[in-house]
Every structure is written in C-alpha cells, then in structure tokens.
Amino acid sequence: MYDHSSGQASFPYPPAKRNRSGALFGIAGFAAGALLVGTVWAVSANATTAESEETFTLRGTMALTASGSTRLSGTSCAGTGGYSDIREGASVTVYDPQGAVIAIGQLGSSYSSETSTYTQPCTFSFAVTNVPGQHRFYQVEVSRRGKVTSERDAAKSGSVSLSLGMK
C-alpha cells in the first residue's frame, strides 16, 4: 500500500522485530563448545606433559656368569679376557622402545661370594638416573653387549636382572 498523504509505502502490519536472542544463543553455544574443547585439550596436554616429565632411577644387577671370566680381588671382581669390558664404571645405556638413547649410567660396585676361584658369578649393581617414565618398555645395554628389553614395572621397581656368559 501507498500512503498518499505522507508519500511513503504503508503496510497493513507493523514490520516484524528481529529476534536477536536466537543469534545470541547460537554465539553463546559456539563459545561454550570452544571453551569445552579448549579445556579438554589443555587438561590432556598437561597430563601428557606431566607424564613426560616424570623420571625415575632404573636399578638392577648384571651378573657375569662365565666360568673363568672374572678376576677377583677381595670380594670385588671384573671381567677378564673377552669379558674385560665388564667392570666397575662400564657404561649402562637405556633406550626407549624405538631405540633412541634416553639415559646413560654405569656399572657400580661388584661382588663375588668366592674370593679364591673363578667359579662364582661376578655381580655388579647399577643405577641409571633421570629415565623418562612414560614408556611401556625399555632396552638396557651394558657396554657393547646387546640390548635387553625390560617392562616398565620391572624397570621402576629395581628388578632388572641381566646376565652374561655361561656356567
């Protein structure tokens, strides 16, 4: 319709008011969803970071059991001949499941219950510090003697037990 007196179009019904509350609810819902996703992401990232930052000391023993392969001095001992690399201070390397070096330590004190013959094993203790705690498995290598796989529970509880040689 056209109102001739004012020169403008007139409508039989007043124009509908825009419903802005629906748009506000949509924006508020989107913001709440984004906040929820962000919170979940941040919490999971912190959990992963905390787990990644956890370290422990991997403890265990290395027994040199080859008959005739140990030199004894008191109750301390060391490898001889083909086992001369097995001695106090020899490297103990810890690898992650993919084979990357993650910590390095060394063989500690040695002990043999037999002081006059070469028939008893020569046992070394070791403790490798700052081992990242997030892996399910670890590989441990003494000197250049090959990697031995250990589960996380054994690695964390100090029950890693390695041996080399034949009786």
PDB file of C-alpha atoms in Angstrom:
ATOM      1  CA  MET A   1       0.000   0.000   0.000  1.00  0.00           C
ATOM      2  CA  TYR A   2       0.907   3.543  -0.574  1.00  0.00           C
ATOM      3  CA  ASP A   3       0.003   6.398   1.764  1.00  0.00           C
ATOM      4  CA  HIS A   4      -0.592   9.395  -0.457  1.00  0.00           C
ATOM      5  CA  SER A   5      -0.594  11.856   2.385  1.00  0.00           C
ATOM      6  CA  SER A   6       2.913  11.045   3.548  1.00  0.00           C
ATOM      7  CA  GLY A   7       4.272   9.817   0.238  1.00  0.00           C
ATOM      8  CA  GLN A   8       5.523   6.549   1.730  1.00  0.00           C
ATOM      9  CA  ALA A   9       4.516   2.968   1.442  1.00  0.00           C
ATOM     10  CA  SER A  10       2.477   1.661   4.342  1.00  0.00           C
ATOM     11  CA  PHE A  11       1.906  -1.941   5.280  1.00  0.00           C
ATOM     12  CA  PRO A  12      -1.154  -3.378   6.963  1.00  0.00           C
ATOM     13  CA  TYR A  13       1.019  -4.966   9.637  1.00  0.00           C
ATOM     14  CA  PRO A  14       3.875  -3.425  11.512  1.00  0.00           C
ATOM     15  CA  PRO A  15       7.297  -4.790  10.473  1.00  0.00           C
ATOM     16  CA  ALA A  16       8.367  -7.826  12.428  1.00  0.00           C
ATOM     17  CA  LYS A  17      11.010  -7.232  15.063  1.00  0.00           C
ATOM     18  CA  ARG A  18      14.221  -9.135  14.544  1.00  0.00           C
ATOM     19  CA  ASN A  19      14.690 -11.885  17.066  1.00  0.00           C
ATOM     20  CA  ARG A  20      18.257 -11.330  18.205  1.00  0.00           C
ATOM     21  CA  SER A  21      18.060 -13.771  21.124  1.00  0.00           C
ATOM     22  CA  GLY A  22      18.435 -16.770  18.761  1.00  0.00           C
ATOM     23  CA  ALA A  23      21.650 -15.348  17.377  1.00  0.00           C
ATOM     24  CA  LEU A  24      22.924 -14.666  20.880  1.00  0.00           C
ATOM     25  CA  PHE A  25      22.141 -18.233  21.932  1.00  0.00           C
ATOM     26  CA  GLY A  26      23.994 -19.523  18.869  1.00  0.00           C
ATOM     27  CA  ILE A  27      27.061 -17.415  19.614  1.00  0.00           C
ATOM     28  CA  ALA A  28      26.952 -18.380  23.293  1.00  0.00           C
ATOM     29  CA  GLY A  29      26.664 -22.081  22.369  1.00  0.00           C
ATOM     30  CA  PHE A  30      29.585 -21.851  19.980  1.00  0.00           C
ATOM     31  CA  ALA A  31      31.704 -20.100  22.628  1.00  0.00           C
ATOM     32  CA  ALA A  32      30.782 -22.704  25.271  1.00  0.00           C
ATOM     33  CA  GLY A  33      31.672 -25.534  22.880  1.00  0.00           C
ATOM     34  CA  ALA A  34      35.007 -23.910  22.021  1.00  0.00           C
ATOM     35  CA  LEU A  35      35.727 -23.421  25.730  1.00  0.00           C
ATOM     36  CA  LEU A  36      34.945 -27.076  26.445  1.00  0.00           C
ATOM     37  CA  VAL A  37      37.155 -28.320  23.613  1.00  0.00           C
ATOM     38  CA  GLY A  38      39.952 -25.989  24.726  1.00  0.00           C
ATOM     39  CA  THR A  39      39.678 -27.142  28.327  1.00  0.00           C
ATOM     40  CA  VAL A  40      39.796 -30.825  27.364  1.00  0.00           C
ATOM     41  CA  TRP A  41      42.806 -30.168  25.133  1.00  0.00           C
ATOM     42  CA  ALA A  42      44.636 -28.239  27.861  1.00  0.00           C
ATOM     43  CA  VAL A  43      43.965 -30.897  30.511  1.00  0.00           C
ATOM     44  CA  SER A  44      45.122 -33.722  28.239  1.00  0.00           C
ATOM     45  CA  ALA A  45      48.214 -31.740  27.191  1.00  0.00           C
ATOM     46  CA  ASN A  46      49.096 -31.147  30.851  1.00  0.00           C
ATOM     47  CA  ALA A  47      48.577 -34.825  31.672  1.00  0.00           C
ATOM     48  CA  THR A  48      50.888 -35.830  28.829  1.00  0.00           C
ATOM     49  CA  THR A  49      53.451 -33.222  29.858  1.00  0.00           C
ATOM     50  CA  ALA A  50      53.320 -34.317  33.488  1.00  0.00           C
ATOM     51  CA  GLU A  51      53.766 -37.940  32.453  1.00  0.00           C
ATOM     52  CA  SER A  52      56.618 -36.970  30.148  1.00  0.00           C
ATOM     53  CA  GLU A  53      58.353 -35.041  32.905  1.00  0.00           C
ATOM     54  CA  GLU A  54      58.190 -37.948  35.380  1.00  0.00           C
ATOM     55  CA  THR A  55      61.583 -39.606  35.701  1.00  0.00           C
ATOM     56  CA  PHE A  56      62.856 -42.468  37.805  1.00  0.00           C
ATOM     57  CA  THR A  57      66.082 -44.284  38.596  1.00  0.00           C
ATOM     58  CA  LEU A  58      66.409 -47.612  36.802  1.00  0.00           C
ATOM     59  CA  ARG A  59      68.183 -50.022  39.177  1.00  0.00           C
ATOM     60  CA  GLY A  60      69.338 -53.535  38.605  1.00  0.00           C
ATOM     61  CA  THR A  61      72.149 -56.064  38.547  1.00  0.00           C
ATOM     62  CA  MET A  62      74.447 -57.510  35.926  1.00  0.00           C
ATOM     63  CA  ALA A  63      75.872 -60.989  36.613  1.00  0.00           C
ATOM     64  CA  LEU A  64      78.942 -62.140  34.741  1.00  0.00           C
ATOM     65  CA  THR A  65      78.492 -65.901  34.956  1.00  0.00           C
ATOM     66  CA  ALA A  66      81.172 -67.194  32.591  1.00  0.00           C
ATOM     67  CA  SER A  67      83.425 -69.611  34.419  1.00  0.00           C
ATOM     68  CA  GLY A  68      87.000 -68.350  34.457  1.00  0.00           C
ATOM     69  CA  SER A  69      86.000 -64.905  33.221  1.00  0.00           C
ATOM     70  CA  THR A  70      86.295 -62.936  36.427  1.00  0.00           C
ATOM     71  CA  ARG A  71      89.351 -61.608  38.211  1.00  0.00           C
ATOM     72  CA  LEU A  72      88.781 -61.435  41.951  1.00  0.00           C
ATOM     73  CA  SER A  73      90.272 -59.031  44.442  1.00  0.00           C
ATOM     74  CA  GLY A  74      88.736 -59.447  47.865  1.00  0.00           C
ATOM     75  CA  THR A  75      85.033 -59.688  47.125  1.00  0.00           C
ATOM     76  CA  SER A  76      85.186 -57.296  44.151  1.00  0.00           C
ATOM     77  CA  CYS A  77      85.588 -58.662  40.665  1.00  0.00           C
ATOM     78  CA  ALA A  78      85.836 -57.779  36.994  1.00  0.00           C
ATOM     79  CA  GLY A  79      85.741 -59.497  33.646  1.00  0.00           C
ATOM     80  CA  THR A  80      88.965 -60.683  32.018  1.00  0.00           C
ATOM     81  CA  GLY A  81      89.930 -61.767  28.509  1.00  0.00           C
ATOM     82  CA  GLY A  82      86.898 -61.468  26.236  1.00  0.00           C
ATOM     83  CA  TYR A  83      84.925 -60.012  29.137  1.00  0.00           C
ATOM     84  CA  SER A  84      87.415 -57.291  30.128  1.00  0.00           C
ATOM     85  CA  ASP A  85      84.858 -54.600  29.233  1.00  0.00           C
ATOM     86  CA  ILE A  86      82.640 -55.778  32.103  1.00  0.00           C
ATOM     87  CA  ARG A  87      83.989 -53.880  35.084  1.00  0.00           C
ATOM     88  CA  GLU A  88      83.015 -51.156  37.540  1.00  0.00           C
ATOM     89  CA  GLY A  89      82.355 -47.977  35.529  1.00  0.00           C
ATOM     90  CA  ALA A  90      81.320 -49.753  32.301  1.00  0.00           C
ATOM     91  CA  SER A  91      78.503 -47.939  30.522  1.00  0.00           C
ATOM     92  CA  VAL A  92      74.861 -48.827  31.081  1.00  0.00           C
ATOM     93  CA  THR A  93      72.691 -47.299  28.344  1.00  0.00           C
ATOM     94  CA  VAL A  94      68.898 -47.100  28.468  1.00  0.00           C
ATOM     95  CA  TYR A  95      66.930 -46.847  25.217  1.00  0.00           C
ATOM     96  CA  ASP A  96      63.270 -46.092  24.521  1.00  0.00           C
ATOM     97  CA  PRO A  97      61.169 -48.638  22.557  1.00  0.00           C
ATOM     98  CA  GLN A  98      62.226 -47.023  19.261  1.00  0.00           C
ATOM     99  CA  GLY A  99      65.927 -47.437  20.103  1.00  0.00           C
ATOM    100  CA  ALA A 100      66.774 -43.824  20.982  1.00  0.00           C
ATOM    101  CA  VAL A 101      69.182 -43.287  23.896  1.00  0.00           C
ATOM    102  CA  ILE A 102      67.264 -41.761  26.813  1.00  0.00           C
ATOM    103  CA  ALA A 103      69.655 -42.195  29.765  1.00  0.00           C
ATOM    104  CA  ILE A 104      73.206 -43.308  30.478  1.00  0.00           C
ATOM    105  CA  GLY A 105      74.738 -44.641  33.673  1.00  0.00           C
ATOM    106  CA  GLN A 106      77.443 -47.069  34.654  1.00  0.00           C
ATOM    107  CA  LEU A 107      78.070 -50.329  36.446  1.00  0.00           C
ATOM    108  CA  GLY A 108      78.584 -49.771  40.139  1.00  0.00           C
ATOM    109  CA  SER A 109      80.308 -51.898  42.715  1.00  0.00           C
ATOM    110  CA  SER A 110      80.925 -55.573  42.052  1.00  0.00           C
ATOM    111  CA  TYR A 111      80.626 -58.556  44.334  1.00  0.00           C
ATOM    112  CA  SER A 112      81.508 -62.222  44.272  1.00  0.00           C
ATOM    113  CA  SER A 113      80.969 -64.576  47.175  1.00  0.00           C
ATOM    114  CA  GLU A 114      84.045 -66.566  46.169  1.00  0.00           C
ATOM    115  CA  THR A 115      87.427 -64.907  46.700  1.00  0.00           C
ATOM    116  CA  SER A 116      89.880 -67.539  45.531  1.00  0.00           C
ATOM    117  CA  THR A 117      88.362 -69.222  42.467  1.00  0.00           C
ATOM    118  CA  TYR A 118      86.567 -68.162  39.315  1.00  0.00           C
ATOM    119  CA  THR A 119      83.512 -70.354  39.778  1.00  0.00           C
ATOM    120  CA  GLN A 120      81.044 -67.857  41.256  1.00  0.00           C
ATOM    121  CA  PRO A 121      79.287 -65.133  39.288  1.00  0.00           C
ATOM    122  CA  CYS A 122      80.601 -61.618  39.470  1.00  0.00           C
ATOM    123  CA  THR A 123      77.593 -59.387  40.121  1.00  0.00           C
ATOM    124  CA  PHE A 124      77.512 -55.641  39.522  1.00  0.00           C
ATOM    125  CA  SER A 125      74.861 -53.219  40.657  1.00  0.00           C
ATOM    126  CA  PHE A 126      73.772 -50.267  38.547  1.00  0.00           C
ATOM    127  CA  ALA A 127      71.517 -47.246  38.887  1.00  0.00           C
ATOM    128  CA  VAL A 128      70.701 -45.062  35.887  1.00  0.00           C
ATOM    129  CA  THR A 129      69.087 -41.762  36.914  1.00  0.00           C
ATOM    130  CA  ASN A 130      66.648 -39.494  35.071  1.00  0.00           C
ATOM    131  CA  VAL A 131      64.998 -42.200  32.979  1.00  0.00           C
ATOM    132  CA  PRO A 132      61.769 -40.791  31.447  1.00  0.00           C
ATOM    133  CA  GLY A 133      58.811 -42.662  32.922  1.00  0.00           C
ATOM    134  CA  GLN A 134      56.283 -42.724  30.084  1.00  0.00           C
ATOM    135  CA  HIS A 135      57.449 -45.793  28.139  1.00  0.00           C
ATOM    136  CA  ARG A 136      55.929 -49.266  28.477  1.00  0.00           C
ATOM    137  CA  PHE A 137      59.238 -50.935  27.647  1.00  0.00           C
ATOM    138  CA  TYR A 138      62.905 -50.046  27.989  1.00  0.00           C
ATOM    139  CA  GLN A 139      66.009 -51.548  26.473  1.00  0.00           C
ATOM    140  CA  VAL A 140      69.099 -51.785  28.674  1.00  0.00           C
ATOM    141  CA  GLU A 141      72.600 -52.396  27.361  1.00  0.00           C
ATOM    142  CA  VAL A 142      75.810 -52.912  29.304  1.00  0.00           C
ATOM    143  CA  SER A 143      78.975 -51.939  27.456  1.00  0.00           C
ATOM    144  CA  ARG A 144      78.525 -53.194  23.889  1.00  0.00           C
ATOM    145  CA  ARG A 145      76.898 -56.489  24.831  1.00  0.00           C
ATOM    146  CA  GLY A 146      73.455 -56.039  23.246  1.00  0.00           C
ATOM    147  CA  LYS A 147      70.130 -54.679  24.391  1.00  0.00           C
ATOM    148  CA  VAL A 148      67.822 -56.497  26.787  1.00  0.00           C
ATOM    149  CA  THR A 149      64.163 -55.429  26.942  1.00  0.00           C
ATOM    150  CA  SER A 150      62.562 -54.740  30.304  1.00  0.00           C
ATOM    151  CA  GLU A 151      58.949 -53.842  31.100  1.00  0.00           C
ATOM    152  CA  ARG A 152      58.211 -50.541  32.849  1.00  0.00           C
ATOM    153  CA  ASP A 153      57.209 -52.205  36.150  1.00  0.00           C
ATOM    154  CA  ALA A 154      60.492 -54.105  36.390  1.00  0.00           C
ATOM    155  CA  ALA A 155      62.465 -51.022  35.388  1.00  0.00           C
ATOM    156  CA  LYS A 156      60.753 -48.850  38.003  1.00  0.00           C
ATOM    157  CA  SER A 157      60.841 -51.441  40.805  1.00  0.00           C
ATOM    158  CA  GLY A 158      64.584 -52.070  40.577  1.00  0.00           C
ATOM    159  CA  SER A 159      64.240 -55.679  39.474  1.00  0.00           C
ATOM    160  CA  VAL A 160      66.134 -55.513  36.160  1.00  0.00           C
ATOM    161  CA  SER A 161      68.428 -58.517  36.197  1.00  0.00           C
ATOM    162  CA  LEU A 162      70.934 -59.035  33.384  1.00  0.00           C
ATOM    163  CA  SER A 163      73.459 -61.822  32.891  1.00  0.00           C
ATOM    164  CA  LEU A 164      76.311 -62.573  30.544  1.00  0.00           C
ATOM    165  CA  GLY A 165      78.233 -65.766  29.893  1.00  0.00           C
ATOM    166  CA  MET A 166      77.818 -69.474  30.539  1.00  0.00           C
ATOM    167  CA  LYS A 167      78.322 -71.505  33.691  1.00  0.00           C
TER     168      LYS A 167
END
